[in-house]
CSV table of C-alpha atoms and ligand atoms in Angstrom, one decimal:
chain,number,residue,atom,x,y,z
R,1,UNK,CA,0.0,0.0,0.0
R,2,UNK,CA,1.3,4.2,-0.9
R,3,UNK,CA,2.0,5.5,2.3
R,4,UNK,CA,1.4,8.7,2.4
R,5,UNK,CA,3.7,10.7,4.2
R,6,UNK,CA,2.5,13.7,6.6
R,7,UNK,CA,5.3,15.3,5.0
R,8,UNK,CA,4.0,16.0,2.0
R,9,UNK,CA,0.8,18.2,3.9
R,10,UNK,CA,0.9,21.0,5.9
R,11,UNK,CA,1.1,20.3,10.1
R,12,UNK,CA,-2.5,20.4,10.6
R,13,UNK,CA,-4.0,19.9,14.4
R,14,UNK,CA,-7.7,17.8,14.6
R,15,UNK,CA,-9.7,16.7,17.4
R,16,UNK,CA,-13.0,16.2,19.3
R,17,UNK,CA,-15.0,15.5,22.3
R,18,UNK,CA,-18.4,14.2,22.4
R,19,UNK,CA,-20.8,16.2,24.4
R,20,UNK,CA,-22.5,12.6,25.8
R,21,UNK,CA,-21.8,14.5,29.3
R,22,UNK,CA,-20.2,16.4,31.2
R,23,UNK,CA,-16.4,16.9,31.3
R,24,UNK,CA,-14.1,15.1,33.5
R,25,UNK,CA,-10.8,15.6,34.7
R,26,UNK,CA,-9.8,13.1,32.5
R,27,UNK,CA,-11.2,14.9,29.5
R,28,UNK,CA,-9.1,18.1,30.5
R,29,UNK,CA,-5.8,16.1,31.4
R,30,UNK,CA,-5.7,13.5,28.3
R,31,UNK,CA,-6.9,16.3,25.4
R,32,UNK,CA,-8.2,19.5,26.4
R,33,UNK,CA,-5.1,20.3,28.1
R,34,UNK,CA,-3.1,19.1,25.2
R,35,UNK,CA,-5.4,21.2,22.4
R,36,UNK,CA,-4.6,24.7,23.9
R,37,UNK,CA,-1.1,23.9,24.1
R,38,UNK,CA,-1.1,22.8,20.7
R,39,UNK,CA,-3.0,26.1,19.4
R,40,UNK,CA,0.0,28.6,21.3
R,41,UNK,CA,2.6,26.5,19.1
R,42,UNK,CA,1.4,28.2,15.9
R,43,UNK,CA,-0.1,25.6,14.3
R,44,UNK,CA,-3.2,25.2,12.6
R,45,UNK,CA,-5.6,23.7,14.9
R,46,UNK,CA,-9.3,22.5,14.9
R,47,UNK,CA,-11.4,21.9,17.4
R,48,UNK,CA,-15.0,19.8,17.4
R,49,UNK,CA,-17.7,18.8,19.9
R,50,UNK,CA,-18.7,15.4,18.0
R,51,UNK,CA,-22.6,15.5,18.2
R,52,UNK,CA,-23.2,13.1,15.9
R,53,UNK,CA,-20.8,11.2,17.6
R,54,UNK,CA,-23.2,11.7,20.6
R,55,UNK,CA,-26.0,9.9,19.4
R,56,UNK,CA,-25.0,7.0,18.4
R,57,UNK,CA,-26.2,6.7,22.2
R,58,UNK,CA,-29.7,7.9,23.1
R,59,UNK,CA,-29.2,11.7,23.9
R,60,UNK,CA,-31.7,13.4,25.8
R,61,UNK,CA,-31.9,16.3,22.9
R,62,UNK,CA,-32.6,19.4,25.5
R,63,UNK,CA,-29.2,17.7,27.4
R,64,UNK,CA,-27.5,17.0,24.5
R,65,UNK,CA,-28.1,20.8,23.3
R,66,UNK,CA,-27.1,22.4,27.1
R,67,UNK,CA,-24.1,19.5,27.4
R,68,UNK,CA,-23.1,21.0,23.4
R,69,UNK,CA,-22.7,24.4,25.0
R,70,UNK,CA,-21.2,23.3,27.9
R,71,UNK,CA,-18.3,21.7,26.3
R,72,UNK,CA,-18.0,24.5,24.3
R,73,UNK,CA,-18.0,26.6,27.4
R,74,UNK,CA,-15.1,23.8,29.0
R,75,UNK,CA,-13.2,24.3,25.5
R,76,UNK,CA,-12.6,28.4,26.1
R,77,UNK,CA,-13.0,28.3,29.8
R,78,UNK,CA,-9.8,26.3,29.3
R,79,UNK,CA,-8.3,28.3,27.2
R,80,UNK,CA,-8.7,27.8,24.1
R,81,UNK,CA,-9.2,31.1,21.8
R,82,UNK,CA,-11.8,31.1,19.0
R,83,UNK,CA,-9.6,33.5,17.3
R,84,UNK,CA,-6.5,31.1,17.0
R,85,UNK,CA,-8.2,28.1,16.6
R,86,UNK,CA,-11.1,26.7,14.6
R,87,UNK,CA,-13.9,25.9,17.0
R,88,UNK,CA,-17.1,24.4,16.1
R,89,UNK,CA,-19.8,21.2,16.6
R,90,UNK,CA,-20.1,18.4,14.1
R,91,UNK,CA,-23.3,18.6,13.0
R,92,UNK,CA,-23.6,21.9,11.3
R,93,UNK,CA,-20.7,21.0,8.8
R,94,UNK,CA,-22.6,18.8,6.8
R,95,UNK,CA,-19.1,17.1,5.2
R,96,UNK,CA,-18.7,15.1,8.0
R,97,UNK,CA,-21.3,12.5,7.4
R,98,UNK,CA,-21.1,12.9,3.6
R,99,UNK,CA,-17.4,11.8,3.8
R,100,UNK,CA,-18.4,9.3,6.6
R,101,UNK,CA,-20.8,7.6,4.4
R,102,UNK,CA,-17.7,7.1,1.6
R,103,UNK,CA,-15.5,6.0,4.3
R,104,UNK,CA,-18.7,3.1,5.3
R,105,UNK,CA,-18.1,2.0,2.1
R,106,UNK,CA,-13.8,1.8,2.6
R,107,UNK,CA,-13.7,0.1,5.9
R,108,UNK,CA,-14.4,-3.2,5.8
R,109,UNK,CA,-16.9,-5.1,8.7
R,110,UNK,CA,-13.7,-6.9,10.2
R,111,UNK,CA,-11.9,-4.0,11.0
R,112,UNK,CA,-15.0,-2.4,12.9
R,113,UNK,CA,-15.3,-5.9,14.5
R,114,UNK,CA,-12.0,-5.8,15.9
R,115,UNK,CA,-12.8,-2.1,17.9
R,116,UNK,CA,-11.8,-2.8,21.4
R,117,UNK,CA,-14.4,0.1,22.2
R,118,UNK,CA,-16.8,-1.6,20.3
R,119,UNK,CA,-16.4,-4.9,21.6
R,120,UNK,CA,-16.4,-3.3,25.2
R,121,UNK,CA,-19.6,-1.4,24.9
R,122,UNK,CA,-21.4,-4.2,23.0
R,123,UNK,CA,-20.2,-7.3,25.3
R,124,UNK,CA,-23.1,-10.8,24.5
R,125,UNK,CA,-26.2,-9.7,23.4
R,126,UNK,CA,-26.0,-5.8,23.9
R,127,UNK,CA,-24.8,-5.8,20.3
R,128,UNK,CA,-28.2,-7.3,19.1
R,129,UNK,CA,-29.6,-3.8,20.8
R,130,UNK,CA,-26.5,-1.3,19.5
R,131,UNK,CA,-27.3,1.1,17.0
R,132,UNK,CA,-25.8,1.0,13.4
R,133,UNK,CA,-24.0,3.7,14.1
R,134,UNK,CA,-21.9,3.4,17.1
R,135,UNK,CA,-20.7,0.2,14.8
R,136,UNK,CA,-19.7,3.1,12.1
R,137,UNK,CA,-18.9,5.1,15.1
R,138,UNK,CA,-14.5,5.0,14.1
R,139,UNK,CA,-15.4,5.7,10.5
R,140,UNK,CA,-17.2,8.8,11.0
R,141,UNK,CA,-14.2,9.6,13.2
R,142,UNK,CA,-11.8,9.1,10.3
R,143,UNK,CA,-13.9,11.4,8.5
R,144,UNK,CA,-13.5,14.1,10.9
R,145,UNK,CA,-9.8,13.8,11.1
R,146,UNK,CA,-9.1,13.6,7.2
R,147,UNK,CA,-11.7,16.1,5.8
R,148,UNK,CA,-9.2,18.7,7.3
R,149,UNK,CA,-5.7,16.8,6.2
R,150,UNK,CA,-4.8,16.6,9.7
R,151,UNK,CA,-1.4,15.6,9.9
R,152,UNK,CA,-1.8,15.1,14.2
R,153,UNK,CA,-4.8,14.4,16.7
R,154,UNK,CA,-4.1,14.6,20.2
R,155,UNK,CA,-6.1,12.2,22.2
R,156,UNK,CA,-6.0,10.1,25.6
R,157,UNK,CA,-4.6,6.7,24.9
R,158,UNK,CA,-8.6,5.1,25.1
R,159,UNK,CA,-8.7,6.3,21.0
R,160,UNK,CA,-5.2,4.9,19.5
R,161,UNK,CA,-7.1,2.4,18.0
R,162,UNK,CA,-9.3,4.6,16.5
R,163,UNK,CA,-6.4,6.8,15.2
R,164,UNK,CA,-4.6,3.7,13.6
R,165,UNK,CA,-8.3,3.1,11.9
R,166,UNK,CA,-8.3,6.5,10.3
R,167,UNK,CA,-4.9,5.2,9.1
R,168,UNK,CA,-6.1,2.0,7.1
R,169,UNK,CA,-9.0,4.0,5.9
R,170,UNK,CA,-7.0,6.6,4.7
R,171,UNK,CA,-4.4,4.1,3.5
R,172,UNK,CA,-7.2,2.3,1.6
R,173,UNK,CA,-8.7,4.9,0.2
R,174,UNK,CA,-5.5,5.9,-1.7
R,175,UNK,CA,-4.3,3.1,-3.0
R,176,UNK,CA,-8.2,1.9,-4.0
R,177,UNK,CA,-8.4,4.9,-6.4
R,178,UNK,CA,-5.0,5.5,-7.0
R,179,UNK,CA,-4.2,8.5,-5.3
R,180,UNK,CA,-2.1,10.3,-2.8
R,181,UNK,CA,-5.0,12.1,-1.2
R,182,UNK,CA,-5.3,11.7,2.2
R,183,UNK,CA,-2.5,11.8,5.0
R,184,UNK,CA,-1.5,9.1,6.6
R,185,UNK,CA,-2.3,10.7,10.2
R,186,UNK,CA,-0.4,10.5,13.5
R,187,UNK,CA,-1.6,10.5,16.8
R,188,UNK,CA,0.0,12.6,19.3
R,189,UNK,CA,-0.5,10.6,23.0
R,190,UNK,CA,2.0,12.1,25.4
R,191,UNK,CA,2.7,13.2,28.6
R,192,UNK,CA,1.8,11.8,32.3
R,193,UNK,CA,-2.0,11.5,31.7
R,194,UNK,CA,-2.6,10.0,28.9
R,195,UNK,CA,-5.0,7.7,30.5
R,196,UNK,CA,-6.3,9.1,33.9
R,197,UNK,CA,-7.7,6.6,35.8
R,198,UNK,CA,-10.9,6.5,38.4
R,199,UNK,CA,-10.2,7.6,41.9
R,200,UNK,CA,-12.3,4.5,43.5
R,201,UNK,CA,-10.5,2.0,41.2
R,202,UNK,CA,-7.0,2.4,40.0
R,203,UNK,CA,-7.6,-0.1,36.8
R,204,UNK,CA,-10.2,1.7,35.5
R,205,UNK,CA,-11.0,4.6,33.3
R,206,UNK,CA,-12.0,8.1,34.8
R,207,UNK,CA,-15.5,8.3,32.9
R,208,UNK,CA,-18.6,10.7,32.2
R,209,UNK,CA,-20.6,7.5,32.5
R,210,UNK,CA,-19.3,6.3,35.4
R,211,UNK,CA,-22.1,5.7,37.7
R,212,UNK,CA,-20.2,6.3,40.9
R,213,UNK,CA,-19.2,10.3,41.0
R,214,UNK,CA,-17.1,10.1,43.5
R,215,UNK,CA,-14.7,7.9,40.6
R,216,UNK,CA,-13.8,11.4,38.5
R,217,UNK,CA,-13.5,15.1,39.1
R,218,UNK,CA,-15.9,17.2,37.0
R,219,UNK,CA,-14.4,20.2,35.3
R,220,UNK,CA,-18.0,21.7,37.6
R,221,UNK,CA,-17.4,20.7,40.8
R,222,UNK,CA,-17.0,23.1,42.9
R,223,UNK,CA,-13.2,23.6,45.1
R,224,UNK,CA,-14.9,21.6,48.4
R,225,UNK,CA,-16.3,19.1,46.3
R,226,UNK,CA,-12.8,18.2,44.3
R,227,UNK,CA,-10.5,18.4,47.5
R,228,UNK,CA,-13.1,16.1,49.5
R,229,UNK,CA,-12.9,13.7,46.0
R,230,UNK,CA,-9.0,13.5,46.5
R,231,UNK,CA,-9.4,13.0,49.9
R,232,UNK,CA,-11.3,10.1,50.2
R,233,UNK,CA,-9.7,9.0,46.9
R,234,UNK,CA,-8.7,5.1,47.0
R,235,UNK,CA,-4.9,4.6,47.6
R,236,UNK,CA,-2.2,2.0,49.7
R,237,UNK,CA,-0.5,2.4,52.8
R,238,UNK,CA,2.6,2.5,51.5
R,239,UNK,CA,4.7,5.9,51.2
R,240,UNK,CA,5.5,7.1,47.7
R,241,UNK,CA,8.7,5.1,46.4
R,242,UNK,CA,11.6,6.9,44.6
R,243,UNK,CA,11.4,5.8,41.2
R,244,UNK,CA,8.4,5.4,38.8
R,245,UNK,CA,8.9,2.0,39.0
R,246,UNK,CA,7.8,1.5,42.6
R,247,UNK,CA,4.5,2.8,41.4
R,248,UNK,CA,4.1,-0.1,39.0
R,249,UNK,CA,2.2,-2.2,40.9
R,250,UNK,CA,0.1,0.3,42.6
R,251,UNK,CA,-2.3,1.6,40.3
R,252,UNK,CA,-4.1,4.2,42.3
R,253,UNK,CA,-1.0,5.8,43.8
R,254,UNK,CA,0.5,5.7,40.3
R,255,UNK,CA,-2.9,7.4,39.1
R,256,UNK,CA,-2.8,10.2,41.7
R,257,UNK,CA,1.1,10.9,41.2
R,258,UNK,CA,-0.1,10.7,37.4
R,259,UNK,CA,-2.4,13.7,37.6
R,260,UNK,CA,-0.1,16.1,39.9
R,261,UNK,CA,2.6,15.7,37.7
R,262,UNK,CA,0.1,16.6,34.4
R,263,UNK,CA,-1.2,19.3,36.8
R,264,UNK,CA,1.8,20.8,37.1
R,265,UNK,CA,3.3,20.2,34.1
R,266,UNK,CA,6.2,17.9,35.1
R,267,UNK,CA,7.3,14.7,35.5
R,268,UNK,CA,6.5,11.8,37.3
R,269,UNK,CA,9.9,11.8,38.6
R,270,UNK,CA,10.0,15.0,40.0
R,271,UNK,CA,7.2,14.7,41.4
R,272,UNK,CA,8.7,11.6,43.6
R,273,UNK,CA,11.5,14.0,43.9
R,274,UNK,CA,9.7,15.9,46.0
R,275,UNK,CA,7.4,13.5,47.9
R,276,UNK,CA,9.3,10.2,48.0
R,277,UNK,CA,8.7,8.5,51.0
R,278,UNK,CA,6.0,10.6,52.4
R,279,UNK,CA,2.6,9.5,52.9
R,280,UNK,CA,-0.8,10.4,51.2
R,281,UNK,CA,-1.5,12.0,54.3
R,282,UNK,CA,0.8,14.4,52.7
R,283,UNK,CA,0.6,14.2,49.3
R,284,UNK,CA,-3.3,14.4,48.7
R,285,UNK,CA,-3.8,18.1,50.3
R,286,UNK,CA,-0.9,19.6,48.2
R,287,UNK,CA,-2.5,17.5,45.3
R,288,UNK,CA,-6.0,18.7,46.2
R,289,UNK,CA,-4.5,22.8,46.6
R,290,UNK,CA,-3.3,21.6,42.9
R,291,UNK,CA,-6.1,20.6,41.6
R,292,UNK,CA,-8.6,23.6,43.2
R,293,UNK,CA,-6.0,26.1,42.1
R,294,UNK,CA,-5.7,24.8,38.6
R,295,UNK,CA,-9.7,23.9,38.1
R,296,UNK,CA,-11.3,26.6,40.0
R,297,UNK,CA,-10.5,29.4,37.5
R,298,UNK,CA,-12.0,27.0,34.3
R,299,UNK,CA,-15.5,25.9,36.5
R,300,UNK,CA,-15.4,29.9,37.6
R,301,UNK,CA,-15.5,30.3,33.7
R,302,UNK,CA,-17.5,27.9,32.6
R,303,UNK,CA,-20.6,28.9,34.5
R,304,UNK,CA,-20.1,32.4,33.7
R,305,UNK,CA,-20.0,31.7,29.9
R,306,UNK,CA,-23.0,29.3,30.4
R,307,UNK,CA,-24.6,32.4,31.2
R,308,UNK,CA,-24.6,33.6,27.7
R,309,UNK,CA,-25.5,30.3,25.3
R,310,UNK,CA,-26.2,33.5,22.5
R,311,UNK,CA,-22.5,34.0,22.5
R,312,UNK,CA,-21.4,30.4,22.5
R,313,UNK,CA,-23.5,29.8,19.9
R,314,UNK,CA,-22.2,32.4,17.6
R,315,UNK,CA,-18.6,31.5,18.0
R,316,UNK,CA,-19.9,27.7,17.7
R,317,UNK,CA,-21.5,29.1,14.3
R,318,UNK,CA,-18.3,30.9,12.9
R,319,UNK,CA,-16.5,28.7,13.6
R,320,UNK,CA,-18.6,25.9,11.6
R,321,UNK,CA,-18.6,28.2,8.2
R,322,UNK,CA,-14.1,28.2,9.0
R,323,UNK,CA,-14.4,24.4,8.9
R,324,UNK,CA,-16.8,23.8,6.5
R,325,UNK,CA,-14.2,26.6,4.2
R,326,UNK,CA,-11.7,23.6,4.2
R,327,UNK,CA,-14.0,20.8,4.8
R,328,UNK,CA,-16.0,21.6,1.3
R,329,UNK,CA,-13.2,21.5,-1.2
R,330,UNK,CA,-11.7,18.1,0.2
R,331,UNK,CA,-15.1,16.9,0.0
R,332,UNK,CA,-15.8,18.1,-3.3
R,333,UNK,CA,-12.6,16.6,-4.5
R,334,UNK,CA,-13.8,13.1,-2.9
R,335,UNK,CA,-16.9,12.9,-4.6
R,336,UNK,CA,-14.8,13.6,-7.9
R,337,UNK,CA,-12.1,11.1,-7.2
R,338,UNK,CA,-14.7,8.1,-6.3
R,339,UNK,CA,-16.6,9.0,-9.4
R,340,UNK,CA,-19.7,10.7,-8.7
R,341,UNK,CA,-21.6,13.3,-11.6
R,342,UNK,CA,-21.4,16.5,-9.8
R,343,UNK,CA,-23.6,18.7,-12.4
R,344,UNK,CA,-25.8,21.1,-9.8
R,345,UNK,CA,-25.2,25.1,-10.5
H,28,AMP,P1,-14.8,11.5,25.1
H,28,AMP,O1,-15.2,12.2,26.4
H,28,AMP,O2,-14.9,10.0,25.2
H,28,AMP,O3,-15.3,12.1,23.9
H,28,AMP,O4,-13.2,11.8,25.1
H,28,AMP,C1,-12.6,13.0,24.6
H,28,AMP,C2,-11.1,13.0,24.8
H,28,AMP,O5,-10.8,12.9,26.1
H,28,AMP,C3,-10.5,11.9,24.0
H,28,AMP,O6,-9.2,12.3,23.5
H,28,AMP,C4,-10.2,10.9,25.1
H,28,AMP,O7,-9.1,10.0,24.8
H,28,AMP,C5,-9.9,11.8,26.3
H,28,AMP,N1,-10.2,11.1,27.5
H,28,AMP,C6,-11.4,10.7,28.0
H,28,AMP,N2,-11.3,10.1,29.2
H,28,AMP,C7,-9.9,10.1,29.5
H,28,AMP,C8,-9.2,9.6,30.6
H,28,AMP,N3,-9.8,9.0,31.7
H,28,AMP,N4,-7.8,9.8,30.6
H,28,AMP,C9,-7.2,10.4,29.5
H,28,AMP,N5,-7.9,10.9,28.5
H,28,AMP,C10,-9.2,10.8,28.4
H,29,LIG,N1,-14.0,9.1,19.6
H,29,LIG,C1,-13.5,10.3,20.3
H,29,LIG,C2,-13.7,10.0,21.8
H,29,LIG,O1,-14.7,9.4,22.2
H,29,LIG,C3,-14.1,11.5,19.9
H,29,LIG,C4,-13.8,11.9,18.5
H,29,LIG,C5,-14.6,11.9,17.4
H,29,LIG,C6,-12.5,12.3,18.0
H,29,LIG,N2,-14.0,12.3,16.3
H,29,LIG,C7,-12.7,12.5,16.6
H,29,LIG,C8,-11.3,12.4,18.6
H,29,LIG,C9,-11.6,12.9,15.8
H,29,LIG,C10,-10.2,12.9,17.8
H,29,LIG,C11,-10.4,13.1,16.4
H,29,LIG,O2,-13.0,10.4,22.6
């Protein structure tokens, strides 16, 4: 198969969140974080709430609309600046689907089959109930990424998979009809966070659908709320060891040392620097004074912005006629390429 080198297109940042909920901790650490520090590097970056992606679940559709603008509201609270980067929900660029559909029709049944989040959400006879298109769920995805070009998606390390999909699609795609048209993307999963886990249960995910809240900080929760969390967050008796590889075998204390050192933007090993061998007696009030002081300011934010959903919806709606400016001629240029009689004035 051509491989398609990212060289040959210009650095191009993609990504999205699904509005399914609210945002978590997890959400901030493993891509929000990551998005705004991508934008202040100069490159072209593009940001998406996923509704379609939404409702491949049964949304609520007066939540879904209020958890749209929240995320939005998450995404600048956060920092992200509608003037820099290109900020917008899903649905109102129409390309998405239109290029999803094609892409249906590239991927092949196996590789959906073999979706670890697909398999996970649709263990014995849930899959009988599962909508068609949570099963087309990582092609609409691809969609999104390669309608822009994008040469690099940050994520959390739960949508690799997904990433190396877009990849095959994309790979697919070229050599099918003989072209060198779509990038062969990368995905960019770094730092300490990359998969932050739930506070009662150090081998799970943090999640929005986690019954338990008490499991995940909320980017909403207020500064008591978040330090009680951490407080009565699982953990061992054990003091913190020296190296990163004491924490190996403890996944909760691993998890907690995981999220100071995102916090703070260091490492996990000078993090142990400063706390090896004390207690999370210790450690969980300075993490807690972490967490407030770097949270407070985005929930402050958030519910301020919430406060005007006319705003966030104009920003959401310039920034949809930006994507759909790039999205349109890539589209246009598919429906060419595959063969399709495009005569309408
Ligand atoms: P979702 O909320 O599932 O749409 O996820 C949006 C983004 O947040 C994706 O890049 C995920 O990989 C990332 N993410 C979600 N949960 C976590 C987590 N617990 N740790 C790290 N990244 C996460
Ligand atoms: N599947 C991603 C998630 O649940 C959301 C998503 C949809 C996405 N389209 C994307 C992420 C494109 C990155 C790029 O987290």
């Amino acid at each position: 198969m051509s491989e398609v080198a990212t060289a040959k297109f210009k650095p191009r940042v993609f990504s999205g969140i699904q509005p399914s909920g609210g945002l978590t901790l997890g959400n901030y650490l493993g891509a929000i974080k990551k998005f705004v520090a991508m934008q202040e590097q100069g490159i072209e970056t593009v940001y998406c709430i996923v509704d379609m992606h939404a409702i491949t679940v049964w949304q609520d559709p007066a939540a879904l609309q209020r958890q749209t603008r929240e995320l939005a509201a998450g995404y600048l609270a956060a920092g992200l600046d509608p003037a820099k980067s290109i900020l917008f929900n899903q649905s109102q660029v129409s390309a998405h689907v239109e290029l999803g559909w094609v892409f249906n029709c590239v991927a092949r049944m196996g590789w959906m089959n073999r979706m670890t989040q697909w398999k996970d959400k649709t263990s014995g006879k849930d899959a009988e109930k599962a909508s068609l298109g949570l099963f087309a769920y990582p092609s609409l995805m691809a969609a999104d990424i390669l309608l822009y070009h994008a040469t690099h998606v940050p994520v959390g390390e739960d949508q690799k998979q997904h990433v190396e999909l877009t990849r095959d699609i994309a790979a697919k795609f070229n050599h099918d009809y003989g072209v060198e048209f779509f990038p062969i993307t990368e995905p960019v999963i770094e730092g300490a966070a990359t998969r932050v886990m739930s506070l009662r249960d150090g081998t799970r995910k943090m999640s929005k659908s986690d019954p338990s809240d008490a499991s995940r900080i909320n980017l909403t929760d207020d500064a008591d709320t978040i330090a009680q969390k951490i407080r009565k967050a699982k953990t061992d008796a054990e003091p913190l060891p020296e190296t990163a590889e004491g924490l190996d075998a403890r996944p909760e204390a691993k998890n907690l040392v995981n999220i100071y050192a995102a916090l703070a933007d260091t490492s996990v090993a000078a993090v142990l620097g400063d706390f090896a061998g004390q207690g999370f007696g210790a450690f969980k009030p300075k993490l807690a004074d972490l967490a407030v002081a770097s949270l407070s300011p985005i929930s402050t934010e958030m519910s301020r912005l919430m406060q005007e959903p006319a705003e966030i919806d104009r920003i959401l709606g310039l920034g949809a006629d930006r994507a759909d400016a790039i999205a349109r001629p890539v589209m246009d240029r598919t429906y060419e390429i595959v063969g399709m009689v495009r005569s309408r004035r």
